[in-house]
CSV table of C-alpha atoms and ligand atoms in Angstrom, one decimal:
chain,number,residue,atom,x,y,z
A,1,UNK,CA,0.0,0.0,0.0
A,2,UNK,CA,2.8,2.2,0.3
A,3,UNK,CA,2.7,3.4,-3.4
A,4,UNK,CA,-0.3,4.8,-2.6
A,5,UNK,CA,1.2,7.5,-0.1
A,6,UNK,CA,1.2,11.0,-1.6
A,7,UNK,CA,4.4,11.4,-3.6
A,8,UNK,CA,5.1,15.3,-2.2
A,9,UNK,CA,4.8,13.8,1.5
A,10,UNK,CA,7.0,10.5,0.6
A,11,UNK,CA,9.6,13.1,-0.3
A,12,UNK,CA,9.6,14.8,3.0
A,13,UNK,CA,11.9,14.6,5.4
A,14,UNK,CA,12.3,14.6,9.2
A,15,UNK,CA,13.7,18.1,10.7
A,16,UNK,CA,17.8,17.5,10.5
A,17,UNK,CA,17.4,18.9,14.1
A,18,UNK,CA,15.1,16.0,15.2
A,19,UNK,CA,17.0,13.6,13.0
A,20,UNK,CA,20.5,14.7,15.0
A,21,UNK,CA,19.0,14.9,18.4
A,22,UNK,CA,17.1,11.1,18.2
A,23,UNK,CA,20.8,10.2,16.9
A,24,UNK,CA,22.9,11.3,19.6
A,25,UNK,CA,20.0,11.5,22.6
A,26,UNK,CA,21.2,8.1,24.5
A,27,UNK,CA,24.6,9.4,24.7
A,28,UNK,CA,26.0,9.1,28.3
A,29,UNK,CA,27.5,12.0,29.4
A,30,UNK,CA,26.2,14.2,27.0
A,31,UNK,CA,26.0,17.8,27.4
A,32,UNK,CA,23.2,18.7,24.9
A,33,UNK,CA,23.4,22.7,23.6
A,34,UNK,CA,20.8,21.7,20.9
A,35,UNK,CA,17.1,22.5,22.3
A,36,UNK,CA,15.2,25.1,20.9
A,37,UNK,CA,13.2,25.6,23.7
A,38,UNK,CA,13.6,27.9,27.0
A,39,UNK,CA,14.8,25.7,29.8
A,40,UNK,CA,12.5,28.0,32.3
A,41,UNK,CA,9.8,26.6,34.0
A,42,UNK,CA,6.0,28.4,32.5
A,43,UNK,CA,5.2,31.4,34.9
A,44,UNK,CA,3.5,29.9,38.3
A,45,UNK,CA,0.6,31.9,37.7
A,46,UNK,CA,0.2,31.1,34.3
A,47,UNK,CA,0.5,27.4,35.6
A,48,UNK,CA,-2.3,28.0,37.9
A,49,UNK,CA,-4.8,29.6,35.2
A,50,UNK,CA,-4.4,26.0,33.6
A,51,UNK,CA,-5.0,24.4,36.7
A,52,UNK,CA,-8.1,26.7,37.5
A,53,UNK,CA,-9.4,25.5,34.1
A,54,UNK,CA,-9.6,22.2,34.7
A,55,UNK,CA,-11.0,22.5,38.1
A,56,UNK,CA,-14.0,24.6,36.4
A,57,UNK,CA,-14.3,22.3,33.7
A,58,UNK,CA,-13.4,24.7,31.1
A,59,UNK,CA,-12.8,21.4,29.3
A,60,UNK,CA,-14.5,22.5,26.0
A,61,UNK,CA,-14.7,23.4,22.7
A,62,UNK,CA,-14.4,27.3,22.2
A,63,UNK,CA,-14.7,29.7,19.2
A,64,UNK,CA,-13.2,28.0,16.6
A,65,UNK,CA,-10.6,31.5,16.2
A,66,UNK,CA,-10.2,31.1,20.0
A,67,UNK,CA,-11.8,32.4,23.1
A,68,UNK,CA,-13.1,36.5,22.5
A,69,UNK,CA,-11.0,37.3,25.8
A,70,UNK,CA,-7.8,35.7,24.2
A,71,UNK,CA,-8.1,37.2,21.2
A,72,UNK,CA,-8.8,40.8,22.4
A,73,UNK,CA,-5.8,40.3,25.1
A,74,UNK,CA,-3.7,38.9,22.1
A,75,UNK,CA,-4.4,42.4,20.0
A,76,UNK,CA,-4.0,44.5,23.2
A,77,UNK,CA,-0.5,42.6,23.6
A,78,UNK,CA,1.0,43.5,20.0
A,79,UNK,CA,-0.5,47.2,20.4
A,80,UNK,CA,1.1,47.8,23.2
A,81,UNK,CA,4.0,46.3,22.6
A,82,UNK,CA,4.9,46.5,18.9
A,83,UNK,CA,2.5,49.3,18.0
A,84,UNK,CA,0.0,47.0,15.9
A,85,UNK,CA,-3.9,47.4,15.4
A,86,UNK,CA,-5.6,44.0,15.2
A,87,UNK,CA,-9.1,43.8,16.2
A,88,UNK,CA,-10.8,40.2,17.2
A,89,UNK,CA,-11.8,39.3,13.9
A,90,UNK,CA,-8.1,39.7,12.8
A,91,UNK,CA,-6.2,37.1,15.1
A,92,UNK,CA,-6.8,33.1,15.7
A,93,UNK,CA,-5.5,31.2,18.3
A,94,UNK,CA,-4.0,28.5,17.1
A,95,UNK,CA,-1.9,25.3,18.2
A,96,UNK,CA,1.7,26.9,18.5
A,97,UNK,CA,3.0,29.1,15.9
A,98,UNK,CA,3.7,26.0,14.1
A,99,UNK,CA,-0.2,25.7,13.1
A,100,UNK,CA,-0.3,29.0,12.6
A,101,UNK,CA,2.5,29.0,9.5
A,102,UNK,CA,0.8,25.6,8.2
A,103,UNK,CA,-2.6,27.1,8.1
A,104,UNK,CA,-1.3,30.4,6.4
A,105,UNK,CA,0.7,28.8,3.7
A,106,UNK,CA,-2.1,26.5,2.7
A,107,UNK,CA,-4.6,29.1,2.3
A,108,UNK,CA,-2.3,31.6,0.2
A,109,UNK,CA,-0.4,28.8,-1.6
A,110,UNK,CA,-1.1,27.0,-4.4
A,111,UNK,CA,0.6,24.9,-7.2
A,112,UNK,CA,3.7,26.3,-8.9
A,113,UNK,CA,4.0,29.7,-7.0
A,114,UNK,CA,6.8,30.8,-5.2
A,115,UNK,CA,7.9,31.3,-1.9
A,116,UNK,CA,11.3,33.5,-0.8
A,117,UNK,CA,13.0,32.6,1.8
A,118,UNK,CA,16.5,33.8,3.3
A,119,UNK,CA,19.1,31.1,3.7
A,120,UNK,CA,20.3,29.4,6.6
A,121,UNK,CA,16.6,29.0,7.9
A,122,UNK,CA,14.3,27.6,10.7
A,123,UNK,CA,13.1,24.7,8.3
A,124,UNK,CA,9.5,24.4,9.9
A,125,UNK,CA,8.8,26.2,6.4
A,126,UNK,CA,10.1,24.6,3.6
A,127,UNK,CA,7.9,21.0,4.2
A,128,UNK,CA,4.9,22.6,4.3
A,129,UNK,CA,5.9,25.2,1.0
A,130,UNK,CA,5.8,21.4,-0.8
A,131,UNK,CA,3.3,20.1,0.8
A,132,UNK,CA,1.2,22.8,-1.1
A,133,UNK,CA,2.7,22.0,-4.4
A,134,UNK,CA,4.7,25.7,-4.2
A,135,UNK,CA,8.1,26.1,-4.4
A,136,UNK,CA,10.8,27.6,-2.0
A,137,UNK,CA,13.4,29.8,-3.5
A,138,UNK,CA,15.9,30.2,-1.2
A,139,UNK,CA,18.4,34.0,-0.7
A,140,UNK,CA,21.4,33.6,0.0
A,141,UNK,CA,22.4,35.9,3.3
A,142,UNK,CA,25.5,34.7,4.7
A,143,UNK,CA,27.4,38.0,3.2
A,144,UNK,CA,25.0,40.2,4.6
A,145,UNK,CA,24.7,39.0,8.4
A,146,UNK,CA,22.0,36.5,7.6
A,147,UNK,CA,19.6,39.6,7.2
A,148,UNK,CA,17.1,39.7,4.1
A,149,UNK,CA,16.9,43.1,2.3
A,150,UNK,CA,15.4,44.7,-0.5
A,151,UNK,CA,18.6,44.8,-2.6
A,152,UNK,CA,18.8,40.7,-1.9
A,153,UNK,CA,15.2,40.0,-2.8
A,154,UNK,CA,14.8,42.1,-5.3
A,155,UNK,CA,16.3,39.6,-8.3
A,156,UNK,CA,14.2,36.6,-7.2
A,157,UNK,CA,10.6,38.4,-7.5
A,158,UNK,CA,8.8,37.3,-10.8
A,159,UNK,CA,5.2,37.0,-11.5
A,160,UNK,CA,4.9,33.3,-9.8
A,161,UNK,CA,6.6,34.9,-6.4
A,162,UNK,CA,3.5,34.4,-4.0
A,163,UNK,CA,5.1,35.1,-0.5
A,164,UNK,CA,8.4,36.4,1.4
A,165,UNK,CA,9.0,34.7,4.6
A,166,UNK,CA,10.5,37.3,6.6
A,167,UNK,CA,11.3,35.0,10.0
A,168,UNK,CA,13.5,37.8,12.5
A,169,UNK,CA,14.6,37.3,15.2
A,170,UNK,CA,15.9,34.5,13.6
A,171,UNK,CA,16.8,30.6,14.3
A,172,UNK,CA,19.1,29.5,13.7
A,173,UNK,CA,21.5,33.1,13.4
A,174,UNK,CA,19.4,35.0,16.3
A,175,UNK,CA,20.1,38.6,13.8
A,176,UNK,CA,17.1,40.9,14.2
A,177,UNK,CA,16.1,43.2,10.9
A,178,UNK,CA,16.7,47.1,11.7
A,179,UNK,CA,13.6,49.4,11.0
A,180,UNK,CA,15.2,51.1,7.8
A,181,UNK,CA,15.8,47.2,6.7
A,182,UNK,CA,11.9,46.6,7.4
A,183,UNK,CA,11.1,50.1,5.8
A,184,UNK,CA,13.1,49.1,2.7
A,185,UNK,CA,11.5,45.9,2.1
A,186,UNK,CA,7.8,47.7,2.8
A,187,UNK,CA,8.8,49.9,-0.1
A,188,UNK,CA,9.9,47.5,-2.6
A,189,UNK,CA,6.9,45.0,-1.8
A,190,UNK,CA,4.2,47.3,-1.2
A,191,UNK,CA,1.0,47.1,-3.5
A,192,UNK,CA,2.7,44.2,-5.1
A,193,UNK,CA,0.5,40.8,-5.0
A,194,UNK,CA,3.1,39.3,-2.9
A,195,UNK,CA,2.4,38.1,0.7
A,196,UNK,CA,4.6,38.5,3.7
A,197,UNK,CA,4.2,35.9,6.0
A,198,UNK,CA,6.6,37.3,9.3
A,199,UNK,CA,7.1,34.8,11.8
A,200,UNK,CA,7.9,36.8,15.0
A,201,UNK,CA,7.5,33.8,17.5
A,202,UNK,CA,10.7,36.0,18.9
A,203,UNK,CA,9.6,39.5,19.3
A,204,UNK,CA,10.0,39.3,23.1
A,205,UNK,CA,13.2,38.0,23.0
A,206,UNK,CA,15.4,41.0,21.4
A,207,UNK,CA,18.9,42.9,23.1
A,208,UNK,CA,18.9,45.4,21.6
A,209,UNK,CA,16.6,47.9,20.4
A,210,UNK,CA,12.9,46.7,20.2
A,211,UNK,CA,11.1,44.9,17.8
A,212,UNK,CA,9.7,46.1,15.1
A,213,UNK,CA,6.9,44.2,12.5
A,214,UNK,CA,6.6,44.9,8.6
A,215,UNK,CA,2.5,44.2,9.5
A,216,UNK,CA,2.9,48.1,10.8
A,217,UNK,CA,3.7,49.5,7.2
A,218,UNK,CA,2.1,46.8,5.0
A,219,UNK,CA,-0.8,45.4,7.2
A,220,UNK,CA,-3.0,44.3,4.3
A,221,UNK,CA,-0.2,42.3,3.0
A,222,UNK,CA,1.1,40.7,5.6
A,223,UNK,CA,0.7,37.5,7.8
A,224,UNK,CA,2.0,37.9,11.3
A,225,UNK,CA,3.0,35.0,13.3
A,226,UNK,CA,3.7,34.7,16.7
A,227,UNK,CA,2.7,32.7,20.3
A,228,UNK,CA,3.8,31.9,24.0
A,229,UNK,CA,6.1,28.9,23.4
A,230,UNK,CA,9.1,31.1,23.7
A,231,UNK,CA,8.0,34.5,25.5
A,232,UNK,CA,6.5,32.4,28.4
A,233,UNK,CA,8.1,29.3,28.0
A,234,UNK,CA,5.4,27.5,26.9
A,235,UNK,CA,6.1,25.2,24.2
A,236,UNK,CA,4.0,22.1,25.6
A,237,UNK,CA,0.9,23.9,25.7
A,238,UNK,CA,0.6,24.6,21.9
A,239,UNK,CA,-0.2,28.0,21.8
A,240,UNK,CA,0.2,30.6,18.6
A,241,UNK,CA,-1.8,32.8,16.9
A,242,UNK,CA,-1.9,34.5,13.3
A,243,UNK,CA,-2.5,38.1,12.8
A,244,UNK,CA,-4.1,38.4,9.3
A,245,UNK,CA,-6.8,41.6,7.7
A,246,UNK,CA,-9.7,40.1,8.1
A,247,UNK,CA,-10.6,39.8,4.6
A,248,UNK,CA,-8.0,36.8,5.0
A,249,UNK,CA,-8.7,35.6,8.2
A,250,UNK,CA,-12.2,34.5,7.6
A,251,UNK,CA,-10.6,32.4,5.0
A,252,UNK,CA,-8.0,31.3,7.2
A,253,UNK,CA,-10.3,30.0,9.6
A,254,UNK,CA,-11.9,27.4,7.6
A,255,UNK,CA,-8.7,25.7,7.3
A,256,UNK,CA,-8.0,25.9,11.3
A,257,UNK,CA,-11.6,25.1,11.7
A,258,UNK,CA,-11.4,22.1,9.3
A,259,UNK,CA,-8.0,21.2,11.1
A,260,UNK,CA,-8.4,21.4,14.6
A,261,UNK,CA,-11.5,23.2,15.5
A,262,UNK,CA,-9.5,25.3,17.9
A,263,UNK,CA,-6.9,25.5,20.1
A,264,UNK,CA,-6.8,23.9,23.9
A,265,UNK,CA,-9.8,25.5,26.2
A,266,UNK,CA,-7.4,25.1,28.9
A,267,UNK,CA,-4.2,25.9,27.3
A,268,UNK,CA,-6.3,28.9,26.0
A,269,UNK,CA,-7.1,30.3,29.9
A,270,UNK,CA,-3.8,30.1,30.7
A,271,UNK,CA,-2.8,31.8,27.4
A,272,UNK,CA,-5.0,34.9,29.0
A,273,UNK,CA,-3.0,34.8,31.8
A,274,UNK,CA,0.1,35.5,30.3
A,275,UNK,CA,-1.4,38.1,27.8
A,276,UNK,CA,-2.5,39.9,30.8
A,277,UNK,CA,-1.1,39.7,34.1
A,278,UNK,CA,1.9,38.2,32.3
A,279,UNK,CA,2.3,40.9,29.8
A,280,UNK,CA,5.9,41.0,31.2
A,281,UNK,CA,6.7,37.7,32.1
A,282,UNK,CA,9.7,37.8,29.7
A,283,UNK,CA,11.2,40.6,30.7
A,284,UNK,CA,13.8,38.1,33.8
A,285,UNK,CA,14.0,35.6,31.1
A,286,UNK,CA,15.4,37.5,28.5
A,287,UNK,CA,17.8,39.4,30.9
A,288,UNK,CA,19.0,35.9,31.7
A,289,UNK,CA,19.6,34.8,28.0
A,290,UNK,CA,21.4,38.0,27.4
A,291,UNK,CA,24.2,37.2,30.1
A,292,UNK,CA,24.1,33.7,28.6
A,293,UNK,CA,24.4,35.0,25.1
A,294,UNK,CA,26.9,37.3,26.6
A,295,UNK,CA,29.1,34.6,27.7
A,296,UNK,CA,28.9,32.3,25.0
A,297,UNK,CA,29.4,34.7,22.4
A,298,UNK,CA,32.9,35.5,24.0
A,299,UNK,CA,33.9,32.1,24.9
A,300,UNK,CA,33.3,31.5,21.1
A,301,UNK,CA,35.0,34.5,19.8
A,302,UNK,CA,37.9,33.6,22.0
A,303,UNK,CA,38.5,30.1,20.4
A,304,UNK,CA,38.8,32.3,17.1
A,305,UNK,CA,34.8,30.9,15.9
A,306,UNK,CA,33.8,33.6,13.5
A,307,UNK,CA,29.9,34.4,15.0
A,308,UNK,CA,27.5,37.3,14.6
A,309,UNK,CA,26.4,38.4,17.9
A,310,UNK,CA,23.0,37.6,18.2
A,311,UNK,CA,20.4,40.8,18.7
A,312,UNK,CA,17.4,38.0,19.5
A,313,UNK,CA,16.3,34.7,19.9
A,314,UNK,CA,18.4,32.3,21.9
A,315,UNK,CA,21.1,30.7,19.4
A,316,UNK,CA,24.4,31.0,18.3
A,317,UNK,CA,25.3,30.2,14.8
A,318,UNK,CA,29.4,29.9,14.4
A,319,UNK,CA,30.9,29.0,11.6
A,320,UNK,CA,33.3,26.0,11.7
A,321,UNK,CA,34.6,26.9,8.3
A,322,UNK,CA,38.2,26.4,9.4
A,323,UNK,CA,37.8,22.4,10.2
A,324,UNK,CA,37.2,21.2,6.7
A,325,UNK,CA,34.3,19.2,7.0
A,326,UNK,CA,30.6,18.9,6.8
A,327,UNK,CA,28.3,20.4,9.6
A,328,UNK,CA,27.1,16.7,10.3
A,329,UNK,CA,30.4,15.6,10.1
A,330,UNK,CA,31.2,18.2,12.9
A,331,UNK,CA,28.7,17.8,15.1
A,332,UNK,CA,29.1,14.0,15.0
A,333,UNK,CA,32.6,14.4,15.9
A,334,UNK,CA,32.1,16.6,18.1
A,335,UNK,CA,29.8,14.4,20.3
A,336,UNK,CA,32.1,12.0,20.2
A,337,UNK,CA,35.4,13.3,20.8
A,338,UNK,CA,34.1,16.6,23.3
A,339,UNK,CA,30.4,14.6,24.5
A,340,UNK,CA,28.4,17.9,23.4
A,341,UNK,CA,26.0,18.0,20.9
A,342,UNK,CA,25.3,21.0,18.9
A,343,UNK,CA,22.9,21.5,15.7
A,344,UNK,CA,24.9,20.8,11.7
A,345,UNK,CA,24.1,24.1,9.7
A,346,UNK,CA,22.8,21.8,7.2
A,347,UNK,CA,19.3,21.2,9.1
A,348,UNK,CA,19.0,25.1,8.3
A,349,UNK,CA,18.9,24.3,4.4
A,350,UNK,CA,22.0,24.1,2.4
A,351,UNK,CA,23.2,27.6,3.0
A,352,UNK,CA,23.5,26.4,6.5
A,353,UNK,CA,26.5,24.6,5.7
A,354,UNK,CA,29.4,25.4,7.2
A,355,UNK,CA,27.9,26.5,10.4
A,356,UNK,CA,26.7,25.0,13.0
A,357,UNK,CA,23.9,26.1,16.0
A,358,UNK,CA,24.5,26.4,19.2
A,359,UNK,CA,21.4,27.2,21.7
A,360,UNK,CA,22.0,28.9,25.1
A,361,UNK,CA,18.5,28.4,26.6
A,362,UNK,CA,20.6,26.3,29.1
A,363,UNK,CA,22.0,27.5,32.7
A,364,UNK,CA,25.3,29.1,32.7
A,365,UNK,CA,26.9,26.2,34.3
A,366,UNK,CA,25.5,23.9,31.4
A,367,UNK,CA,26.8,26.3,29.1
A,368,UNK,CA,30.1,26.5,30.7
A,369,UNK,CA,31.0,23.2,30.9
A,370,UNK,CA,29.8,22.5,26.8
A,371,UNK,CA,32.4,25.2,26.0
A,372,UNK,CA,35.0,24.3,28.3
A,373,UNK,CA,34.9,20.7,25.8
A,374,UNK,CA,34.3,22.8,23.1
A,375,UNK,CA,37.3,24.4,23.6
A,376,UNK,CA,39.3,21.5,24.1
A,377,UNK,CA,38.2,20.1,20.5
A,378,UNK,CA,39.1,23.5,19.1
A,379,UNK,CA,42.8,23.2,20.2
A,380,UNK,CA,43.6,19.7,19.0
A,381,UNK,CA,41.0,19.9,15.5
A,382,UNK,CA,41.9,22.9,14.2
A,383,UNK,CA,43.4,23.2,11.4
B,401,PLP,C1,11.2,30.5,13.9
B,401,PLP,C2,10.3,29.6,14.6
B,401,PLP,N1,9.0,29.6,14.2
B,401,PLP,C3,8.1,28.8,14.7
B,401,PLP,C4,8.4,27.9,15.7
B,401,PLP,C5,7.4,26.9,16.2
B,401,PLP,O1,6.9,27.4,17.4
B,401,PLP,P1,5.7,26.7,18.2
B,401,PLP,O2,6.4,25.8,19.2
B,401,PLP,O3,4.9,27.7,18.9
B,401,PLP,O4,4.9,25.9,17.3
B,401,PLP,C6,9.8,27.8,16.1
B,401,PLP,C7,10.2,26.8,17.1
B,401,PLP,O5,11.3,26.6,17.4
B,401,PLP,C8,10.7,28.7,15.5
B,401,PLP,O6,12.0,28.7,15.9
């Protein structure tokens, strides 16, 4: 029966990041600077909101875009914070921002279009680009700080371009777009039929300056993406939502609806507590990964990595060009000769090649004692 398996899906593959960690997971000894996840525990009183859910038996089906109060506290949120306007009919709630960018892509994709996207990238995109028959077309931005601009786009829009994927602050790289960056891109895409589909599941984790969307200068053109799972540590329970004018939203509701029917009712309450009373929740945590990114970044430069210092996120992305081999070469050998496992570029696309990722959402003595073996490769591989 296996023939009878959609071709497009056959030819998927697992994440190179899952694929790496499944590989090297069992390891004894192992210190682990691949997760993607805050190593935080979810706010105590977001904790409780869940709790308090279940003990009402708020165990139910709500709105299929999410509860009203969710979705008004999600608009307040990205007002506030990144100067926005969203009203309730222009935000779902959806199952992490992972079901956000799925349901987006299928309902502006379809067959033989094509979708921009810089390379190295988070490669939650590319599968789902496929699964919808559209194409990816990667840009190459490792000579220009792994940031998409207008000048770098501008030779890959055609008639068949359907979206830019404009994913800052970025995994793997953690670079942030400046405004003017932002303002150039507006210009060259605005009133075009292209859409932008800006995944800012990062926006509260940025050093320096603030963050700043493309939605504020092209809001009819643009799909914003965002959630909890990083801001409030929050991964496990699945919460993201999608910005969209509503003249797309109540299309991209049919394909949530037709998906999932909505997000978790409890998942959902505790969701309002950290768009409300948690507004700020972040605010410790990111201090934290700041003197983490701090330290890293100079243990790295140090042992002569060339790195861009991150401005967001939670990941370092080095460059082991001086070792002569592949990233999953690398990283193999590096778990076997040092014990510490770090991400090959490749699972970023092929421009991620020659790098490899590094996430500090780990405690300082975790992080210290990956280096310290780092380091100890370093001096006997280099070459
Ligand atoms: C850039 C980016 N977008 C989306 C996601 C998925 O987020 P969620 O866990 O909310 O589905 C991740 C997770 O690592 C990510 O790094």
């Amino acid at each position: 029966m296996e023939h009878l398996i959609h071709p497009r899906i056959k030819n998927i593959e697992i994440s190179g990041i899952r694929k790496f960690f499944n590989m090297v997971a069992d390891r004894p000894n192992l210190i682990s600077l691949t997760i993607g996840q805050p190593d935080f525990p979810t706010p105590e009183h977001v904790k409780e909101a869940g709790k308090q859910a279940i003990s009402d038996n708020f165990t139910v089906y709500t709105h299929n875009a999410g509860l009203l109060e969710v979705r008004q506290a999600a608009c307040r949120f990205v007002n506030e914070k990144y100067g926005l306007h969203y009203n309730e009919n222009e935000v779902i709630v959806t199952i992490g921002a992972s079901q956000a960018i799925d349901i987006a892509f299928r309902t502006i994709l379809e067959e033989g279009v094509e979708v921009i996207l810089p390379g190295p990238v988070y490669p939650g995109y590319e599968p789902i680009i496929r699964m919808c028959g559209a194409k990816p077309v990667y840009v190459d931005t490792r000579h220009n700080q792994f940031r998409l601009s207008a000048d770098l786009i501008k030779p890959y829009i055609n008639e068949r371009t359907r979206c830019i994927v404009l994913p800052y602050p970025s995994n793997p790289t953690g670079v942030t777009l400046a405004q003017q960056d932002l303002l150039e891109l507006a210009e060259l895409l605005k009133d075009r039929p292209i859409w932008i589909l800006s995944d800012e599941i990062y926006s509260e984790l940025v050093y320096s300056g603030k963050h700043a969307s493309i939605a504020k200068w092209l809001r009819n053109q643009t799909i914003v993406i965002n959630g909890l799972s990083k801001s409030h540590s929050m991964t496990g329970w699945r919460v993201g939502f999608v910005f969209a004018p509503e003249f797309l939203t109540k299309h991209l509701i049919k394909v949530h609806q037709y998906s999932v029917s909505c997000a978790s009712s409890i998942s959902q309450k505790a969701a309002l507590a950290a768009l409300t009373a948690g507004k700020e929740d972040a605010n410790d945590m990111r201090k934290l990964y700041e003197q983490r990114m701090e330290y890293a970044y100079s243990r790295l430069v140090d042992m002569g990595f060339q790195v861009e210092k991150p401005t967001g996120a939670f990941y370092l992305f080095p460059s082991i060009e001086p070792f002569h081999t592949s990233s999953f070469e690398f990283a193999l050998d590096l778990v076997d000769k040092a014990g510490v496992a770090v991400v090959p570029g490749s699972a970023f696309s092929a421009y991620g090649e020659g790098y490899v990722r590094l996430s500090y959402a780990y405690s300082l003595e975790t992080l210290a004692e990956g280096l310290n073996r780092i380091e100890q490769y370093v001096q006997k591989h280099k070459r």
